[in-house]
Every structure is written in C-alpha cells, then in structure tokens.
Coordinates of C-alpha atoms in Angstrom, one line a residue:
Chain F
M22 CA 130.7 67.7 86.1
M23 CA 134.2 68.0 84.7
R24 CA 135.5 65.4 87.0
R25 CA 132.9 63.0 86.0
I26 CA 133.5 63.5 82.3
A27 CA 137.2 62.9 82.8
L28 CA 136.4 59.7 84.7
Q29 CA 134.2 58.6 81.9
K30 CA 136.8 59.3 79.3
E31 CA 139.2 57.3 81.3
L32 CA 136.9 54.4 81.6
L33 CA 136.1 54.5 78.0
R34 CA 139.7 54.1 77.1
Q35 CA 139.8 50.9 79.1
P36 CA 138.5 48.6 76.3
S37 CA 141.3 49.7 74.0
L38 CA 143.8 49.1 76.7
C39 CA 142.4 45.6 77.2
G40 CA 142.9 45.0 73.5
L41 CA 146.5 46.1 73.8
I42 CA 147.1 43.8 76.7
S43 CA 145.7 40.8 75.0
S44 CA 147.8 41.4 72.0
K45 CA 150.8 41.9 74.2
Q46 CA 150.4 38.6 76.0
V47 CA 152.3 36.9 73.2
L48 CA 155.4 38.7 74.4
P49 CA 155.8 38.5 78.1
L50 CA 159.2 40.0 77.9
F51 CA 157.9 43.1 76.3
F52 CA 155.7 43.8 79.3
R53 CA 158.3 43.6 81.9
H54 CA 160.3 46.1 80.1
Q55 CA 157.5 48.4 79.4
S56 CA 156.2 48.4 82.9
F57 CA 159.6 49.1 84.1
R58 CA 160.1 51.9 81.8
T59 CA 156.9 53.6 82.5
D60 CA 157.4 53.4 86.2
N61 CA 160.9 54.8 86.1
G62 CA 160.0 56.7 83.0
N63 CA 161.5 60.1 83.7
S64 CA 164.8 58.9 85.1
G65 CA 165.2 56.4 82.3
R66 CA 164.6 59.0 79.7
N67 CA 166.8 61.6 81.2
S68 CA 169.8 59.4 81.3
D69 CA 171.1 58.3 78.0
N70 CA 170.3 54.7 78.1
S71 CA 172.0 53.7 74.9
F72 CA 175.4 54.4 76.4
E73 CA 174.6 52.8 79.7
S74 CA 176.5 49.7 80.5
S75 CA 174.8 46.4 80.1
D76 CA 175.5 45.5 83.7
D77 CA 173.6 48.5 84.9
F78 CA 170.7 47.5 82.8
E79 CA 170.7 44.0 84.0
R80 CA 170.7 45.2 87.5
R81 CA 167.8 47.4 86.9
L82 CA 165.9 44.6 85.3
F83 CA 166.6 42.2 88.1
G84 CA 168.9 40.0 86.2
D85 CA 166.9 39.8 83.0
I86 CA 168.2 38.1 79.9
S87 CA 170.5 39.8 77.5
N88 CA 170.0 42.0 74.4
N89 CA 168.5 44.6 76.7
E90 CA 169.9 47.5 74.8
I91 CA 168.0 46.5 71.6
N92 CA 164.9 46.2 73.6
D93 CA 165.5 49.4 75.4
S94 CA 165.9 51.4 72.3
F95 CA 162.8 49.8 71.0
Y96 CA 160.8 50.7 74.0
R97 CA 162.1 54.1 74.0
K98 CA 160.6 54.5 70.6
L99 CA 157.4 53.1 71.9
D100 CA 157.4 55.6 74.7
K101 CA 157.9 58.4 72.3
L102 CA 155.0 57.2 70.2
E103 CA 152.9 57.1 73.3
K104 CA 153.8 60.7 74.1
A105 CA 153.1 61.7 70.6
H106 CA 149.6 60.2 71.0
G107 CA 149.1 62.4 73.9
R108 CA 148.6 59.5 76.2
S109 CA 150.1 60.7 79.4
G110 CA 149.4 60.9 83.1
I111 CA 146.6 58.5 84.0
G112 CA 146.8 56.8 80.6
S113 CA 150.3 55.7 80.9
K114 CA 150.0 54.8 84.5
L115 CA 147.0 52.7 83.7
N116 CA 149.0 51.0 81.1
S117 CA 151.7 50.2 83.5
D118 CA 149.2 49.0 86.0
D119 CA 147.5 46.7 83.6
S120 CA 150.7 45.2 82.4
R121 CA 151.7 44.5 85.9
I122 CA 148.9 42.1 86.4
I123 CA 150.3 39.9 83.7
D124 CA 153.8 40.6 85.0
G125 CA 152.9 39.0 88.3
I126 CA 153.2 35.6 86.7
S127 CA 156.9 36.0 86.3
D128 CA 157.1 38.2 89.5
S129 CA 160.2 39.9 88.3
F130 CA 158.6 43.3 89.1
N131 CA 155.4 44.8 90.1
S132 CA 154.1 48.3 90.6
L133 CA 151.8 47.5 93.5
S134 CA 153.9 49.8 95.6
D135 CA 152.6 52.9 94.0
G136 CA 149.1 52.2 95.2
M137 CA 147.6 53.0 91.8
D138 CA 145.8 49.7 91.7
E139 CA 143.5 50.5 94.6
K140 CA 142.9 54.0 93.2
L141 CA 141.9 52.7 89.9
K142 CA 139.6 50.0 91.3
E143 CA 137.9 52.6 93.3
A144 CA 137.6 54.8 90.4
A145 CA 136.0 52.1 88.4
R146 CA 133.5 51.3 91.1
T147 CA 132.4 54.7 92.2
F148 CA 130.5 57.2 90.2
V149 CA 131.3 60.6 91.3
F150 CA 128.5 63.1 91.2
S151 CA 127.9 66.5 92.8
D152 CA 124.8 68.2 94.1
E153 CA 123.8 69.3 90.6
I154 CA 121.7 66.2 90.2
H155 CA 119.3 67.6 92.6
D156 CA 119.0 70.6 90.4
E157 CA 115.6 70.8 88.6
N158 CA 117.1 71.4 85.2
Y159 CA 119.8 68.8 85.6
K160 CA 120.5 66.8 82.5
F161 CA 123.1 64.0 82.2
R162 CA 123.2 64.6 78.5
P163 CA 122.2 68.3 77.8
D164 CA 122.7 68.1 74.1
V165 CA 120.2 65.3 73.6
T166 CA 116.6 65.2 74.7
F167 CA 115.3 61.9 75.9
Y168 CA 111.6 61.5 75.9
P169 CA 109.8 59.0 78.1
G170 CA 109.4 55.7 76.3
M171 CA 112.5 56.3 74.2
T172 CA 115.2 53.7 74.0
Y173 CA 118.9 54.5 74.0
T174 CA 122.1 52.5 73.7
T175 CA 125.2 52.7 75.8
R176 CA 126.7 54.7 73.0
D177 CA 124.1 57.4 73.4
L178 CA 125.2 57.9 77.0
D179 CA 128.9 58.3 76.0
L180 CA 129.6 61.9 76.8
T181 CA 132.8 61.9 74.9
K182 CA 130.9 61.4 71.6
P183 CA 128.7 64.2 70.2
G184 CA 125.1 63.6 70.9
V185 CA 122.9 62.6 68.0
Q186 CA 119.5 64.0 68.4
K187 CA 117.2 61.1 67.5
R188 CA 113.9 62.0 66.1
F189 CA 111.4 60.6 68.6
K190 CA 109.0 58.4 66.8
R191 CA 105.6 59.0 68.2
N192 CA 103.4 56.0 68.0
E193 CA 101.9 57.2 64.8
F194 CA 99.4 55.3 62.8
E195 CA 101.1 52.8 60.5
T196 CA 99.3 50.5 58.1
T197 CA 100.0 48.1 55.3
T198 CA 98.5 47.9 51.8
Q199 CA 96.8 44.6 52.5
E200 CA 95.2 46.0 55.7
V201 CA 93.9 49.0 53.8
L202 CA 92.4 47.0 51.0
K203 CA 90.7 44.8 53.5
K204 CA 89.4 47.4 56.0
A205 CA 88.9 50.5 54.0
D206 CA 85.1 51.1 53.8
F207 CA 83.1 54.2 54.2
R208 CA 81.3 52.7 57.1
N209 CA 84.5 51.9 58.9
V210 CA 85.0 55.5 60.1
R211 CA 87.3 54.4 63.0
F212 CA 89.8 53.1 60.5
L213 CA 89.5 55.9 58.0
S214 CA 89.8 58.6 60.5
N215 CA 93.5 57.6 60.8
F216 CA 94.0 58.9 57.3
L217 CA 92.8 62.4 58.2
T218 CA 94.9 65.2 59.5
E219 CA 93.8 67.3 62.4
A220 CA 92.3 69.7 59.9
G221 CA 90.4 66.9 58.2
I222 CA 92.6 66.7 55.1
I223 CA 93.4 63.3 53.6
I224 CA 97.0 62.3 54.3
K225 CA 99.1 62.0 51.2
R226 CA 100.6 58.7 50.0
S227 CA 104.2 59.6 50.7
K228 CA 103.2 59.6 54.4
T229 CA 100.8 56.7 54.5
R230 CA 103.4 54.5 52.6
I231 CA 100.7 52.4 50.9
S232 CA 100.2 51.5 47.3
A233 CA 98.6 53.8 44.8
K234 CA 95.6 51.4 44.5
A235 CA 95.1 51.3 48.3
Q236 CA 95.5 55.1 48.5
R237 CA 92.9 55.6 45.8
K238 CA 90.5 53.3 47.7
V239 CA 91.1 55.1 50.9
A240 CA 90.5 58.5 49.3
R241 CA 87.4 57.2 47.6
E242 CA 85.9 55.8 50.7
I243 CA 86.7 58.9 52.8
K244 CA 85.0 61.0 50.2
T245 CA 82.0 58.7 50.2
A246 CA 81.9 58.9 54.0
R247 CA 82.1 62.7 53.8
A248 CA 79.2 62.9 51.4
F249 CA 77.2 60.6 53.7
G250 CA 77.9 62.8 56.7
L251 CA 80.0 60.3 58.6
M252 CA 83.3 62.2 58.2
P253 CA 84.1 65.9 58.0
F254 CA 85.1 67.8 54.9
T255 CA 87.2 70.1 57.0
T256 CA 87.7 70.8 60.6
M257 CA 89.6 74.0 60.3
G258 CA 88.4 76.5 62.8
T259 CA 86.5 73.8 64.7
K260 CA 87.6 71.0 67.0
P261 CA 89.3 68.1 65.4
F262 CA 87.4 65.1 64.4
I263 CA 87.7 62.1 66.6
F264 CA 85.8 58.9 66.0
G265 CA 82.8 58.4 68.2
R266 CA 82.7 62.0 69.4
S267 CA 80.2 64.6 68.6
M268 CA 81.3 67.5 66.4
K269 CA 78.8 69.7 68.2
D270 CA 80.3 72.6 70.1
E271 CA 79.4 71.9 73.7
A272 CA 79.8 74.0 76.8
E273 CA 82.3 71.6 78.3
D274 CA 84.5 71.9 75.2
Y275 CA 84.7 75.6 75.7
E276 CA 85.5 75.1 79.4
H277 CA 88.3 72.8 78.5
Q278 CA 89.7 75.4 76.1
H279 CA 89.6 78.1 78.6
N280 CA 91.3 76.0 81.2
T281 CA 94.2 75.2 78.9
A282 CA 94.4 78.9 78.0
S283 CA 94.2 78.0 74.3
T284 CA 93.7 80.9 72.0
A285 CA 92.0 78.7 69.3
T286 CA 88.5 79.3 70.5
D287 CA 86.0 79.4 67.7
P288 CA 83.0 81.8 67.7
Chain G
M17 CA 70.5 41.2 39.7
P18 CA 73.5 42.8 41.4
L19 CA 73.9 43.0 45.2
Y20 CA 73.4 46.4 46.7
D21 CA 73.8 48.0 50.1
C22 CA 71.2 50.6 50.9
L23 CA 72.0 52.9 53.8
F24 CA 69.7 55.2 55.6
L25 CA 70.9 57.9 57.9
V26 CA 67.8 59.0 60.0
K27 CA 67.4 61.9 62.4
P28 CA 68.3 60.9 65.9
H29 CA 65.0 61.6 67.6
V30 CA 62.9 59.5 65.1
R31 CA 61.1 56.7 66.8
K32 CA 61.9 53.1 66.0
E33 CA 58.4 52.4 64.6
S34 CA 58.6 55.1 61.9
L35 CA 62.2 54.0 61.1
M36 CA 61.1 50.4 60.6
D37 CA 58.2 51.7 58.6
L38 CA 60.5 53.5 56.2
V39 CA 62.8 50.5 55.8
A40 CA 59.9 48.1 55.3
R41 CA 58.5 50.3 52.6
V42 CA 61.8 50.1 50.7
G43 CA 61.8 46.3 51.3
I44 CA 58.3 45.9 49.9
Q45 CA 59.4 47.9 46.8
A46 CA 62.3 45.5 46.4
Y47 CA 60.0 42.5 46.6
E48 CA 57.7 44.1 44.0
R49 CA 60.7 44.2 41.6
N50 CA 61.4 40.5 42.3
G51 CA 64.3 41.5 44.5
V52 CA 65.7 39.6 47.4
I53 CA 66.6 41.2 50.8
T54 CA 69.6 39.3 52.2
D55 CA 70.4 41.4 55.3
V56 CA 69.1 44.2 57.5
K57 CA 71.5 45.8 59.9
S58 CA 71.3 48.6 62.4
F59 CA 74.4 50.6 63.3
G60 CA 72.6 52.4 66.1
T61 CA 73.3 56.1 66.7
V62 CA 76.4 57.4 65.1
Q63 CA 78.2 60.6 65.5
L64 CA 78.5 62.7 62.3
G65 CA 81.5 64.3 60.8
Y66 CA 79.8 67.7 60.6
G67 CA 76.4 69.1 61.4
I68 CA 73.9 68.3 58.8
K69 CA 71.6 71.2 58.3
K70 CA 67.9 70.5 57.8
T71 CA 64.9 72.8 57.9
D72 CA 64.6 72.1 61.6
G73 CA 68.1 72.7 62.6
R74 CA 71.6 71.1 62.6
Y75 CA 72.0 67.4 63.4
Y76 CA 75.2 66.1 64.8
Q77 CA 74.0 62.5 65.3
G78 CA 72.0 60.1 63.3
Q79 CA 70.6 56.6 63.3
L80 CA 72.2 54.4 60.7
M81 CA 70.4 51.5 59.0
Q82 CA 71.7 49.2 56.3
M83 CA 69.7 46.9 54.0
T84 CA 71.5 44.5 51.7
M85 CA 69.5 43.4 48.8
M86 CA 69.5 42.0 45.2
V87 CA 67.5 44.3 43.0
P88 CA 67.5 45.3 39.4
P89 CA 69.8 48.2 38.6
S90 CA 66.9 50.5 37.9
F91 CA 65.9 50.3 41.5
N92 CA 68.0 53.4 42.3
Q93 CA 65.5 55.5 40.3
E94 CA 62.6 54.3 42.3
L95 CA 64.2 55.3 45.5
Q96 CA 64.5 59.0 44.5
Y97 CA 61.4 59.7 46.5
L98 CA 63.5 59.3 49.6
N99 CA 64.9 62.7 49.0
K100 CA 61.6 64.2 50.1
E101 CA 61.5 62.0 53.1
D102 CA 61.3 64.2 56.2
H103 CA 63.0 61.8 58.7
L104 CA 66.0 61.1 56.5
L105 CA 69.3 63.0 56.8
R106 CA 71.1 61.0 54.0
W107 CA 70.5 57.9 52.0
L108 CA 72.9 56.0 49.8
I109 CA 73.0 53.0 47.6
V110 CA 76.3 51.2 46.9
K111 CA 77.0 48.1 44.8
H112 CA 79.0 45.2 46.1
R113 CA 82.0 45.2 43.8
N114 CA 83.5 41.9 44.9
A115 CA 80.3 39.9 44.9
V116 CA 80.1 36.8 42.7
Y117 CA 76.9 35.9 41.0
G118 CA 75.1 33.2 39.1
L119 CA 77.0 30.7 37.0
E120 CA 80.3 32.0 38.1
F121 CA 79.3 31.4 41.7
I122 CA 78.2 27.8 40.9
N123 CA 81.3 27.1 38.9
E124 CA 83.5 28.3 41.6
D125 CA 82.0 25.8 44.0
E126 CA 82.4 22.9 41.5
G127 CA 86.0 23.8 40.9
K128 CA 86.6 23.5 44.7
D129 CA 84.9 20.1 44.8
E130 CA 87.1 18.8 41.9
L131 CA 90.2 19.9 43.7
S132 CA 89.2 18.3 46.9
M133 CA 88.5 15.1 45.0
F134 CA 91.9 15.1 43.5
R135 CA 93.5 15.7 46.9
S136 CA 91.8 12.7 48.4
G137 CA 93.0 10.5 45.6
S138 CA 89.8 8.5 45.3
L139 CA 88.2 10.3 42.4
F140 CA 86.3 7.4 41.0
N141 CA 84.9 6.1 44.2
K142 CA 83.7 9.5 45.2
G143 CA 82.1 10.0 41.8
D144 CA 80.3 6.6 42.1
N145 CA 79.0 7.5 45.5
E146 CA 77.7 10.8 44.3
D147 CA 76.0 9.1 41.4
D148 CA 74.5 6.6 43.7
D149 CA 73.2 9.3 46.0
D150 CA 71.7 11.2 43.2
D151 CA 69.9 8.1 42.0
D152 CA 68.6 7.4 45.4
D153 CA 67.4 11.0 45.8
D154 CA 65.6 10.8 42.4
G155 CA 64.0 7.5 43.5
D156 CA 62.8 9.0 46.7
E157 CA 61.3 12.0 45.0
E158 CA 59.5 9.7 42.6
Y159 CA 58.1 7.7 45.5
D160 CA 57.0 10.8 47.2
V161 CA 55.2 12.0 44.1
E162 CA 53.5 8.7 43.7

C-alpha cells in the first residue's frame, strides 16, 4: 500500500517536471550544467567550487564554454532551493534524467550510465499491488465511498489529495414548472404520486423546486385526489403508496416483511 | 353553460349493466336540462389510495367513469341524490377552468383566420373567394328550398 502511494505521488509530480523542462528548453546550457551538478551533486557541493580553478571546471564540463563560475554559483543556488523544497532522492534524480533527454541533442553528457532511465520507465508502466486487493474489504480509496453508477474524475482517484465525499445523487424525481402545470391533474395519480413522501405527505416547494403557482396546483390536485379516494391522506403505519398497487394488506406483503426481517409490521 | 367533468367511482364488483344504467340516468338528466354530453370515458379498475369504508366493508379498488358535459351550473344540486346511491364509492363534479366558450371561442377562430390571410399576402383575393363561396352556398340553399 505504502509503496503504491509513493509511486503515485512520484508519478503525479511528473506533469510539473514536464512543465519545468519545457520552460528550460530555452536555455540548453542550463541543462547541461544542471544535469551535471545533480549527478555529481555531493562531490560538487562538498568541494568549494567558487575557488576551484576554471580549468578544472572546463575539464569537468567536457570543454564547455567560459563563465562557468557564474553559472556554477547560480546552479548551486538552484540546488539549495531544490533542497529547501524538500525535493530530494527520486525527485532530483528524475530531474536529472529528464534533462538528460534534451541533453542528448548536444551529447556533451548523459546520465544513461546510472540505469535510472530503465527503472523509471518500468515504474511508469507497472502498477505495483499486493495481495490486499483480494481482500474482501479492500478499497482503493478508503475515505470515499463510490456507489455503482457514480461518475468520478481522475482527480478523485488521486490518493495524495484528500478525498471529497460526493453526495450521491439518487435518480430522484425532478420536474419543471411547465411540466407540472401541464400534467398536474387529480386523475393523473402516476404523476402526482411523485410529490408524496413515503408517509404520504406532500413534498414542500424547496424540494420540488417549482414555482409557487405550480406548487399550489399540485397541492390542490393531490387534495382533490385524496378526497376522491385515489391517493392516501397518510401512509404512516401502513405500507407506502405506490401507483397501481393495492393498499390492501395482503398475505404476501406480510411474508415479504418477515423475509426481510423488518420490524415495521403493522397490526 | 360551462363544461363539467363528472366522475363516478363505483364499487369494483358492480356489473357493467348497472354501471351504465347509473351513468345513463345522469346523462338523461343532463339532456332534460338542455345540456350536452361531449364525452364518456372509462378508466377501468383503479387502485385506491386508502380503503374506503362502506356499510358492506372496505374497498381498495374501484371502477372509474368520467362523463364530460355542458350543463347549467345548478346541475350539481340535482346530482345530490347520488350520495344515497348504493353502488357508488365517490362521485365528483369539476369544472373545466381552461375551456373557452361562446363568442370568445368564435372570435378566437376568426382571429386565427385573419392572421393566416395576412401571412399569405393575398388578403383581397381570399376575401373575394370567400364571398363568392358564400354567395354560391346561399344560392344552393335557395334552390334546395324551392
């Protein structure tokens, strides 16, 4: 698990690196130095470079152009900054590796020898997982519950970011004012039953999201239908009202309730 | 005369004949009051929202009939005898609120015709034709009468 998260973090950092590289392309010289520095990072940092002779430097840079010292001090600063950002280990190696690709054009130096390239490629292609996925309670993202039929973005799968629990929108009844004004009629029980709760109460306007006029009409039609016997006044303590189904308590209803071990059996 | 819907909710076991008898009686009443029946509809057996309790037990189903008619507004009073009807579970009379009657109805149509005439752009020709037709019709009628 931990390994995987680390890998993901690393991969996630990739786009930012790419951004860096593209911006760096303007200065090819910059790269060469940087790749060099990161590769021999420790030795370079330990020895005091500012007092090193320019010849030494040129030798190390394979006969590169002059004003190395200025560059060097500049890159040293960069290195420090990098350290301060906490980008070390794989991060800096990655950096060197990526810059090497562009470096290959001038083939003054490349870091192919360290074998990091293959390692990284493999890391990018393989997804490490352990046996935990066979676990019954395994969750890729334990802090977020994904329901079937839910959509998610790649950002939701990013384990480095805190999980945002989305409220799953059940396919609830939604309607428009126009539709209501057209369809609401006390004979149209199928439509009106959408405006009743399980207990047979009319759903309020803040939930139905229709105009006051339409809501008044719905309420009026439901009340007419109630008085006419087509819709229930209340279904508290009885089974919920569903269009086209009898409200009579039948034996099979009780059977179903017993099967599901429901306690809400009515006398 | 306004347009009304008259609905009858009848007990489920009632035979078709007695149901039709009941509806026909209301229809005859409407005709007696110079009314017009425009539509008779059957919704079949419907499930009720709750058990309607009558002297012979609770009813969870009913047969629904609808009669649309144009009757004077006092017709509601004459239907009060339906409360004592044995086969009925509920009955209801509702007015059509969006119905258009009489002169308004006619004017609405004429307005439409005028608009269509303007759209075609041959207002005068059309008017002439209509006049001709009318004249012809009148002539025919006269001949028929003779």
